[in-house]
XYZ file of C-alpha atoms in Angstrom:
577
model
C 0.000 0.000 0.000
C 1.037 3.524 -0.623
C 0.102 6.872 0.861
C -1.431 9.824 -1.010
C 1.159 12.030 0.670
C 3.645 11.828 3.499
C 0.810 12.521 5.924
C -1.850 10.267 4.387
C -1.945 7.709 7.187
C -0.215 9.600 9.987
C -3.297 11.775 10.434
C -5.294 8.777 11.640
C -7.062 9.100 14.996
C -5.347 7.873 18.119
C -5.962 4.273 19.109
C -6.508 3.060 22.666
C -5.433 -0.431 21.587
C -1.827 0.269 20.687
C -0.456 -2.158 23.228
C -3.440 -4.419 23.741
C -1.571 -7.397 22.307
C 1.627 -8.658 23.979
C 2.852 -9.816 20.579
C 2.374 -6.419 18.974
C 5.487 -5.256 17.103
C 4.957 -1.827 18.633
C 5.652 -3.317 22.058
C 8.940 -4.581 20.675
C 9.662 -1.115 19.312
C 9.704 0.597 22.712
C 13.471 0.460 22.583
C 15.320 3.561 21.275
C 15.529 4.117 17.565
C 18.320 2.266 15.797
C 19.005 4.037 12.526
C 21.551 2.458 10.225
C 22.007 5.519 8.049
C 20.136 8.751 7.464
C 21.124 11.826 5.460
C 20.945 14.402 8.210
C 23.786 16.600 7.025
C 21.699 18.090 4.230
C 19.026 19.656 6.381
C 19.037 23.285 7.502
C 20.994 24.205 10.588
C 17.948 23.942 12.827
C 17.927 20.365 14.141
C 14.625 18.691 13.339
C 14.928 14.960 13.905
C 13.818 13.264 17.084
C 16.570 11.702 19.204
C 16.943 7.987 19.864
C 15.675 8.039 23.417
C 12.503 7.279 25.314
C 9.799 9.830 25.943
C 9.967 12.197 28.916
C 7.717 12.006 31.939
C 5.040 14.136 30.273
C 4.922 11.784 27.290
C 6.654 14.184 24.861
C 9.789 13.346 22.977
C 12.933 15.058 24.289
C 14.172 18.068 22.357
C 16.036 17.254 19.162
C 19.729 16.586 19.304
C 22.305 16.481 16.550
C 23.688 13.275 18.077
C 20.910 11.382 16.315
C 22.959 10.812 13.191
C 23.959 7.273 14.010
C 26.240 6.036 11.249
C 25.718 2.700 9.524
C 28.265 -0.064 9.977
C 27.587 -0.952 6.349
C 27.938 2.395 4.627
C 28.216 6.067 5.619
C 25.399 8.507 4.924
C 25.601 10.277 1.611
C 26.273 14.001 1.759
C 25.031 16.347 -0.920
C 25.646 20.092 -0.774
C 22.320 21.886 -0.409
C 21.666 25.589 -0.797
C 19.322 26.543 2.030
C 17.012 29.452 1.188
C 15.402 31.756 3.725
C 11.788 30.626 3.069
C 12.814 27.007 3.591
C 14.435 27.904 6.917
C 11.270 29.708 8.018
C 8.941 26.848 7.065
C 11.199 24.273 8.672
C 11.123 26.355 11.845
C 7.303 26.344 11.753
C 7.346 22.582 11.364
C 9.644 22.325 14.386
C 7.405 24.532 16.526
C 4.331 22.455 15.636
C 6.041 19.132 16.288
C 7.897 20.078 19.448
C 5.546 22.450 21.253
C 2.009 22.310 19.833
C 1.363 18.706 18.879
C 0.413 16.259 21.629
C 2.693 13.239 22.133
C 2.871 10.916 19.149
C 1.316 7.488 19.449
C 3.812 4.705 18.886
C 2.307 3.550 15.586
C 3.332 6.842 13.914
C 6.302 7.872 16.068
C 9.371 7.692 13.790
C 11.613 6.779 16.720
C 9.805 3.471 17.008
C 8.415 2.880 13.528
C 11.866 3.337 11.963
C 13.676 0.807 14.124
C 15.334 -2.536 13.436
C 15.075 -3.441 9.759
C 12.469 -0.762 9.096
C 15.253 1.798 9.561
C 16.462 3.465 6.351
C 19.737 2.763 4.586
C 21.988 4.834 2.344
C 22.171 4.440 -1.395
C 24.555 1.701 -2.509
C 26.311 1.788 -5.889
C 26.567 -1.511 -7.806
C 28.451 -3.877 -5.490
C 29.346 -7.497 -6.180
C 27.809 -10.038 -3.807
C 29.020 -13.386 -2.487
C 27.056 -16.568 -3.188
C 27.295 -18.375 0.164
C 25.105 -21.390 -0.581
C 24.363 -23.317 -3.766
C 24.611 -21.545 -7.107
C 22.484 -19.112 -9.104
C 20.678 -20.917 -11.964
C 21.799 -19.981 -15.490
C 18.182 -19.262 -16.450
C 18.079 -16.393 -13.936
C 19.583 -13.839 -16.299
C 18.258 -10.408 -15.399
C 17.452 -8.368 -12.288
C 15.130 -8.769 -9.319
C 14.109 -5.256 -8.228
C 12.070 -4.551 -5.109
C 10.509 -1.248 -4.130
C 9.856 0.090 -0.647
C 9.832 3.156 1.625
C 13.189 4.521 2.783
C 12.915 8.092 4.169
C 15.603 10.438 2.914
C 15.470 12.367 6.197
C 14.145 11.565 9.629
C 10.548 12.847 9.734
C 9.764 15.930 11.823
C 6.349 14.668 12.855
C 4.050 11.650 12.516
C 5.382 8.931 10.245
C 3.634 5.842 8.912
C 5.439 2.851 7.446
C 4.069 3.800 4.018
C 5.425 7.359 4.084
C 9.085 6.922 3.087
C 10.738 7.946 -0.173
C 10.827 5.117 -2.697
C 14.071 3.157 -2.854
C 14.752 0.386 -5.368
C 16.923 -2.546 -4.317
C 18.129 -4.359 -7.432
C 20.111 -7.580 -7.520
C 21.356 -8.140 -11.055
C 22.184 -11.746 -11.935
C 24.419 -12.744 -14.827
C 26.445 -15.917 -15.407
C 25.969 -17.053 -11.832
C 27.141 -13.763 -10.309
C 25.081 -11.157 -8.447
C 25.418 -7.399 -8.041
C 23.354 -5.370 -5.557
C 22.423 -1.722 -6.053
C 20.145 0.457 -3.898
C 18.992 3.812 -5.262
C 16.250 6.299 -4.482
C 13.620 6.989 -7.096
C 14.397 10.634 -7.835
C 10.867 11.957 -7.527
C 9.976 15.629 -7.393
C 9.455 15.322 -3.646
C 12.854 13.696 -3.227
C 14.610 16.366 -5.246
C 13.098 19.350 -3.425
C 13.382 17.717 0.021
C 9.761 18.598 0.750
C 8.126 17.716 4.030
C 4.444 17.942 3.169
C 3.216 16.797 6.558
C 1.438 20.012 7.575
C -1.435 21.438 5.542
C -0.900 25.095 6.504
C 2.868 24.950 6.150
C 2.581 23.117 2.837
C 0.180 25.781 1.547
C 2.701 28.455 2.462
C 5.425 26.534 0.619
C 3.203 26.454 -2.463
C 2.458 30.194 -2.314
C 6.143 31.081 -2.034
C 7.221 28.714 -4.795
C 8.982 26.259 -2.511
C 6.682 23.433 -3.547
C 4.602 22.910 -6.713
C 2.080 20.043 -6.410
C 1.633 20.033 -10.180
C 5.081 18.454 -10.417
C 3.973 15.506 -8.310
C 3.426 14.726 -4.653
C 4.101 10.997 -4.813
C 6.815 8.817 -3.353
C 6.987 6.048 -6.011
C 7.599 3.617 -3.143
C 5.199 0.718 -3.730
C 5.889 -1.481 -6.752
C 7.272 -1.777 -10.281
C 5.819 -2.638 -13.672
C 7.302 -3.325 -17.093
C 5.137 -2.599 -20.144
C 5.464 -0.726 -23.420
C 9.239 -1.327 -23.233
C 9.497 0.864 -20.139
C 10.161 0.050 -16.502
C 8.175 2.088 -13.982
C 8.450 2.703 -10.251
C 4.905 3.130 -8.964
C 3.010 4.695 -6.100
C -0.734 5.247 -6.281
C -0.569 8.907 -5.282
C 1.197 10.068 -8.459
C 2.137 9.330 -12.048
C 4.613 6.520 -12.764
C 8.337 7.263 -12.726
C 10.312 5.639 -15.541
C 13.583 4.049 -14.401
C 16.321 2.062 -16.096
C 19.247 -0.175 -15.211
C 22.667 0.558 -16.643
C 25.009 -2.146 -17.892
C 26.934 -2.197 -14.634
C 23.736 -2.680 -12.604
C 23.156 0.907 -11.486
C 19.638 2.362 -11.320
C 18.743 5.653 -12.991
C 15.496 7.616 -12.738
C 14.444 8.701 -16.220
C 11.575 10.887 -15.046
C 7.886 11.276 -14.305
C 5.857 9.876 -17.197
C 2.425 11.176 -18.300
C 2.028 9.094 -21.501
C 2.033 12.101 -23.837
C -0.278 14.068 -21.570
C -2.992 11.390 -21.491
C -2.413 10.472 -17.844
C -2.847 13.677 -15.879
C -3.542 12.245 -12.439
C -2.502 9.248 -10.361
C -2.441 5.569 -11.282
C -2.645 2.352 -9.310
C 0.587 0.759 -8.146
C -0.816 -2.612 -9.295
C -1.461 -2.541 -13.060
C -2.200 -5.951 -14.595
C -0.224 -7.124 -17.599
C -1.893 -9.295 -20.210
C 0.726 -12.004 -20.941
C -0.453 -12.743 -24.494
C -1.103 -9.268 -25.889
C 1.382 -7.177 -23.879
C -1.399 -4.779 -22.855
C -1.595 -3.285 -19.368
C -4.797 -2.538 -17.439
C -4.945 0.031 -14.659
C -7.145 2.421 -12.688
C -7.081 5.319 -10.290
C -9.235 6.197 -7.324
C -9.665 9.296 -5.208
C -11.808 11.327 -2.811
C -13.719 13.245 -5.525
C -16.119 11.904 -8.216
C -15.605 9.801 -10.188
C -14.256 7.800 -7.269
C -13.001 5.098 -9.647
C -11.644 5.431 -13.196
C -10.599 2.462 -15.334
C -8.219 2.560 -18.330
C -5.692 0.473 -20.224
C -2.545 0.700 -22.357
C -1.844 -1.043 -25.661
C 1.273 -3.178 -26.124
C 3.289 -0.101 -27.170
C 2.381 1.684 -23.936
C -0.156 4.086 -25.476
C -2.834 5.033 -22.966
C -6.452 4.493 -23.986
C -9.401 6.734 -22.931
C -10.616 6.825 -19.336
C -13.746 4.937 -18.324
C -15.181 6.717 -15.254
C -17.188 4.474 -12.919
C -19.952 6.646 -11.434
C -21.772 3.628 -10.005
C -19.205 3.673 -7.226
C -21.066 6.216 -5.134
C -18.652 6.616 -2.238
C -14.847 6.998 -2.150
C -13.313 3.683 -1.146
C -9.770 2.482 -0.647
C -9.001 0.494 -3.828
C -5.397 -0.600 -3.793
C -5.569 -3.517 -6.221
C -7.836 -5.282 -8.710
C -7.830 -8.308 -11.028
C -8.413 -9.087 -14.696
C -9.619 -12.091 -16.657
C -9.576 -12.572 -20.426
C -12.939 -10.796 -20.538
C -13.249 -8.592 -17.469
C -11.714 -6.246 -14.945
C -12.769 -6.879 -11.331
C -12.859 -4.329 -8.505
C -13.609 -4.717 -4.791
C -15.575 -1.976 -3.012
C -14.582 -2.644 0.601
C -15.300 -1.337 4.104
C -12.146 0.781 4.182
C -13.360 4.175 2.998
C -11.979 7.625 2.333
C -13.224 10.620 4.319
C -12.666 13.748 2.161
C -14.593 16.057 4.515
C -12.573 14.961 7.541
C -9.403 15.150 5.455
C -10.023 18.836 4.724
C -10.653 19.571 8.411
C -7.490 17.788 9.492
C -9.095 14.505 10.513
C -8.379 10.956 9.426
C -8.426 10.649 5.606
C -9.110 6.908 5.742
C -11.309 4.913 8.080
C -13.558 1.878 8.260
C -17.323 1.602 7.912
C -18.557 -1.692 9.451
C -22.109 -0.989 8.232
C -21.070 -0.958 4.586
C -21.762 -4.078 2.503
C -18.736 -5.059 0.414
C -19.253 -5.410 -3.321
C -17.444 -6.841 -6.323
C -17.723 -4.873 -9.552
C -17.178 -6.559 -12.928
C -16.769 -4.666 -16.203
C -15.641 -5.827 -19.669
C -11.993 -4.968 -19.898
C -12.392 -3.184 -23.240
C -15.526 -1.293 -22.156
C -16.022 2.168 -23.639
C -18.186 3.274 -20.725
C -19.611 1.841 -17.511
C -22.957 0.761 -18.985
C -21.978 -2.932 -18.637
C -20.609 -2.594 -15.098
C -22.289 -5.062 -12.717
C -22.046 -5.060 -8.923
C -22.448 -8.082 -6.645
C -22.817 -7.917 -2.867
C -20.158 -9.961 -1.031
C -20.540 -9.178 2.689
C -17.291 -9.111 4.637
C -15.054 -9.522 1.570
C -12.379 -6.958 2.433
C -9.294 -7.250 0.241
C -6.240 -5.060 -0.153
C -4.438 -7.249 -2.688
C -5.842 -9.487 -5.427
C -3.980 -12.627 -6.476
C -5.648 -13.682 -9.739
C -8.968 -14.195 -11.515
C -10.254 -16.143 -14.496
C -13.345 -16.983 -16.545
C -15.023 -20.383 -16.277
C -16.163 -20.226 -19.889
C -18.617 -23.134 -19.920
C -20.425 -21.908 -16.806
C -20.447 -18.119 -17.367
C -18.704 -17.824 -14.014
C -15.894 -15.546 -12.870
C -13.505 -16.824 -10.192
C -11.333 -14.573 -8.049
C -8.558 -15.524 -5.600
C -7.633 -12.970 -2.917
C -6.764 -12.687 0.798
C -9.723 -11.265 2.724
C -9.209 -9.516 6.058
C -11.202 -10.766 9.039
C -11.327 -7.277 10.543
C -10.702 -3.862 9.006
C -11.102 -1.648 12.080
C -7.385 -1.090 12.608
C -6.068 -2.275 9.245
C -3.984 0.737 8.255
C -2.800 1.738 11.721
C -2.291 -1.670 13.333
C -1.151 -4.081 10.657
C -0.134 -6.572 13.349
C -3.847 -7.063 14.130
C -4.706 -7.991 10.547
C -5.409 -11.632 9.714
C -6.152 -12.391 6.079
C -7.616 -15.643 4.750
C -6.977 -16.495 1.106
C -10.395 -17.131 -0.440
C -11.778 -18.431 -3.713
C -14.858 -16.449 -4.776
C -17.146 -17.614 -7.598
C -19.576 -15.149 -9.209
C -22.286 -16.666 -11.406
C -22.982 -13.969 -13.977
C -26.310 -15.538 -14.993
C -27.898 -15.930 -11.576
C -25.950 -13.311 -9.633
C -25.074 -15.932 -7.014
C -21.775 -15.492 -5.164
C -20.111 -18.389 -3.344
C -16.832 -18.323 -1.454
C -14.597 -20.588 0.587
C -11.208 -20.204 2.306
C -8.137 -21.930 0.913
C -5.963 -21.670 4.041
C -6.451 -20.660 7.671
C -2.994 -19.080 7.907
C -2.391 -15.336 7.867
C -1.248 -14.875 4.263
C -0.726 -11.887 1.977
C 1.752 -10.526 -0.588
C 0.873 -13.476 -2.806
C 2.064 -14.012 -6.378
C 1.617 -16.484 -9.225
C 3.418 -17.463 -12.397
C 2.794 -14.246 -14.350
C 2.131 -16.185 -17.556
C -1.175 -17.195 -15.915
C -2.412 -13.665 -15.140
C -6.121 -13.599 -15.990
C -6.138 -17.356 -16.647
C -6.984 -20.347 -14.512
C -3.931 -21.076 -12.420
C -3.163 -23.788 -9.895
C -0.361 -22.478 -7.684
C -0.026 -19.424 -5.428
C 3.058 -18.370 -3.433
C 2.210 -16.274 -0.384
C 4.024 -14.598 2.506
C 3.242 -15.746 6.056
C 2.468 -12.815 8.372
C 4.184 -13.149 11.746
C 2.519 -10.710 12.297
C 2.220 -8.412 9.309
C 4.050 -6.557 7.909
C 6.861 -8.995 8.738
C 7.004 -12.152 6.611
C 8.346 -15.215 8.421
C 8.152 -17.625 5.501
C 6.568 -18.629 2.201
C 3.829 -21.167 1.482
C 2.742 -22.684 -1.807
C -1.006 -23.194 -2.241
C -2.748 -25.493 -4.707
C -5.978 -23.596 -5.389
C -7.363 -26.425 -7.570
C -8.181 -28.476 -4.475
C -11.817 -28.860 -3.513
C -13.695 -27.093 -0.744
C -12.710 -27.828 2.871
C -9.372 -29.304 1.771
C -5.999 -28.096 3.031
C -4.444 -26.321 0.070
C -0.899 -25.851 1.391
C 1.424 -28.143 -0.579
C 4.839 -26.656 0.235
C 6.378 -24.210 2.689
C 9.624 -22.728 3.929
C 10.033 -20.758 7.130
C 13.045 -18.449 7.304
C 14.018 -19.366 10.874
C 14.039 -17.604 14.277
C 14.574 -13.855 13.969
C 14.621 -14.008 10.157
C 12.001 -12.208 8.077
C 11.547 -11.626 4.387
C 9.165 -9.821 2.117
C 6.894 -10.543 -0.797
C 7.996 -13.698 -2.624
C 8.296 -13.545 -6.398
C 7.994 -16.431 -8.882
C 10.216 -16.622 -11.960
C 9.624 -19.352 -14.539
C 12.627 -21.441 -15.506
C 11.738 -20.964 -19.168
C 10.032 -17.759 -20.222
C 6.760 -18.115 -22.161
C 7.161 -21.859 -22.758
C 3.613 -23.233 -23.261
C 4.842 -26.779 -22.583
C 6.410 -25.962 -19.193
C 4.658 -26.898 -15.966
C 3.137 -23.971 -14.094
C 5.407 -24.370 -11.047
C 8.613 -25.079 -12.974
C 10.678 -22.186 -11.702
C 12.028 -20.345 -8.697
C 10.675 -18.351 -5.773
C 12.885 -15.501 -4.578
C 12.916 -12.989 -1.739
C 15.152 -10.745 0.313
C 15.515 -12.067 3.887
C 16.910 -10.237 6.914
C 18.411 -11.804 10.048
C 17.542 -9.514 12.962
C 20.074 -11.257 15.223
C 23.100 -10.548 13.015
C 21.786 -7.458 11.213
C 22.621 -9.008 7.837
C 20.475 -9.525 4.759
C 20.592 -12.118 2.030
C 18.842 -12.986 -1.207
C 17.228 -16.421 -1.394
C 16.355 -18.413 -4.505
C 14.089 -21.428 -3.841
C 12.969 -24.324 -6.048
C 9.212 -23.850 -6.502
C 8.543 -27.539 -7.302
C 10.004 -29.022 -4.105
C 7.816 -29.695 -1.025
C 10.095 -27.663 1.248
C 10.871 -24.953 -1.329
C 14.492 -26.082 -1.268
C 17.123 -23.344 -1.301
C 18.900 -23.300 -4.652
C 21.102 -20.291 -3.865
C 21.705 -17.867 -1.009
C 23.511 -14.601 -1.702
C 25.047 -12.545 1.101
C 24.318 -8.870 0.580
C 26.901 -6.125 1.233
C 24.253 -3.902 2.837
C 21.038 -4.801 4.587
C 17.809 -4.405 2.648
C 14.959 -2.926 4.742
C 11.526 -4.538 4.733
C 9.549 -3.227 1.781
C 6.653 -3.846 -0.558
C 6.489 -5.290 -4.074
C 9.110 -6.480 -6.537
C 9.598 -7.616 -10.113
C 12.066 -9.775 -12.024
C 13.064 -8.241 -15.358
C 14.898 -10.513 -17.762
C 18.080 -9.350 -19.458
C 16.375 -9.332 -22.864
C 13.870 -6.788 -21.518
C 16.508 -4.716 -19.718
C 18.290 -4.242 -23.036
C 15.125 -2.695 -24.512
C 14.895 0.067 -21.893
């Protein structure tokens, strides 16, 4: 998930349940902040970051101290000369006054001293650096780069900070002839380049009026995912346009720039576009707090954007992070997590939950010219953030969708450790309007992927992260979704071990676009961090084995923080960028 701005989630109302669970990660984060590397030297002379110490007796954080700049044992912070202008100094001072003297004490879920601890702490950029293969060997068929996106704040936040608020950083491990090279680079967004802290509405407005900040140039962080279509590679965040990026021959990452598709995409776009494996087309949408609350569109195989299809039958702004496609349709979930534009304007929580709302699934032909063929089906309690896949059962005029549904949405965005998601199979009979559903696993699973050649087609296998609790991933399971109702669908698993956590797994087929290959003939990969040693590694697992056997383990020269979504781009595609 991504935030609309750096304050999108941090404005949420205070929770009385922050430490109701002994296993809550926020209990574990009571210790002082442990930052591995942060670029503090570039900020104005007025110290703004909160120190790594506990709160004072009145619950407020102690006054800032320049001693906060704890250096990384892996790499020193990067220093860039910055010309500090008078207006910037004034606005930064206002931010400091608000955070240090006006605001009440921060709750732990948005206090950067606790949120940005352990392996959630940011790291410095890393130029292309050769890695050591410490177990097994990298398969010859893995010729390309696995790139994962995630939040990595350029500076320590002045005020409330949510896990989704950091500047986008891409961690790329390029594999060639059995060797691996790691590179970590920020996506050079407009926000990154102007060092804007858009956390305060009044202060941000003043920055706009004085020319310090121009929202027309983008407010996004590009910190959520990546997509490759139309011979371009994009870093994505749903609060802005895509940012085109490229990999150089030596494995470095360059930001090409914000891309508006020849002026045809003037607003934001989902961070989860769906790529049609046969045609090369990409399907996408955007959502927002003003009508139309949902807009659907697609791109041809050359990356040319097609006209918008506004969906006015969505009558209330909802949180739509992901969707699914079949060969015929696009499928959207209207869930109980809603947007509150009126409260947002008045400084309240922009996102909340509505338990009285009945969840719906909307189905529209994927080449629709308008919403006249949009159909909605009530599916009570079907609250999804991510979709896994969907397909058409041609002979039955039925659409099937696979997705993890949350058991409770009350604290979803603020307390991810309370979220438990069950992967479900939902069948929608388009003739009768009947919806049936059943769970595929009782485990807490999310960040699930499939063999991308089966996007929009009936697939058998799903690879999902095990929440322990979310957002940490303690292992990977393989599900066989072809099994009947009330059958255990887990057919393989690998846990990373005590104190070791990974991220979203990603499946890469052994042979690209081979129609004769078995669906699970390939590899599952993920970054994994050992919290005991402070080291990270890159794992490649055999997807066909019952224990997801480790094929190769690569020791990384710098730790990789926990993040969001990744993509493997083959060398043949990298050469076309």
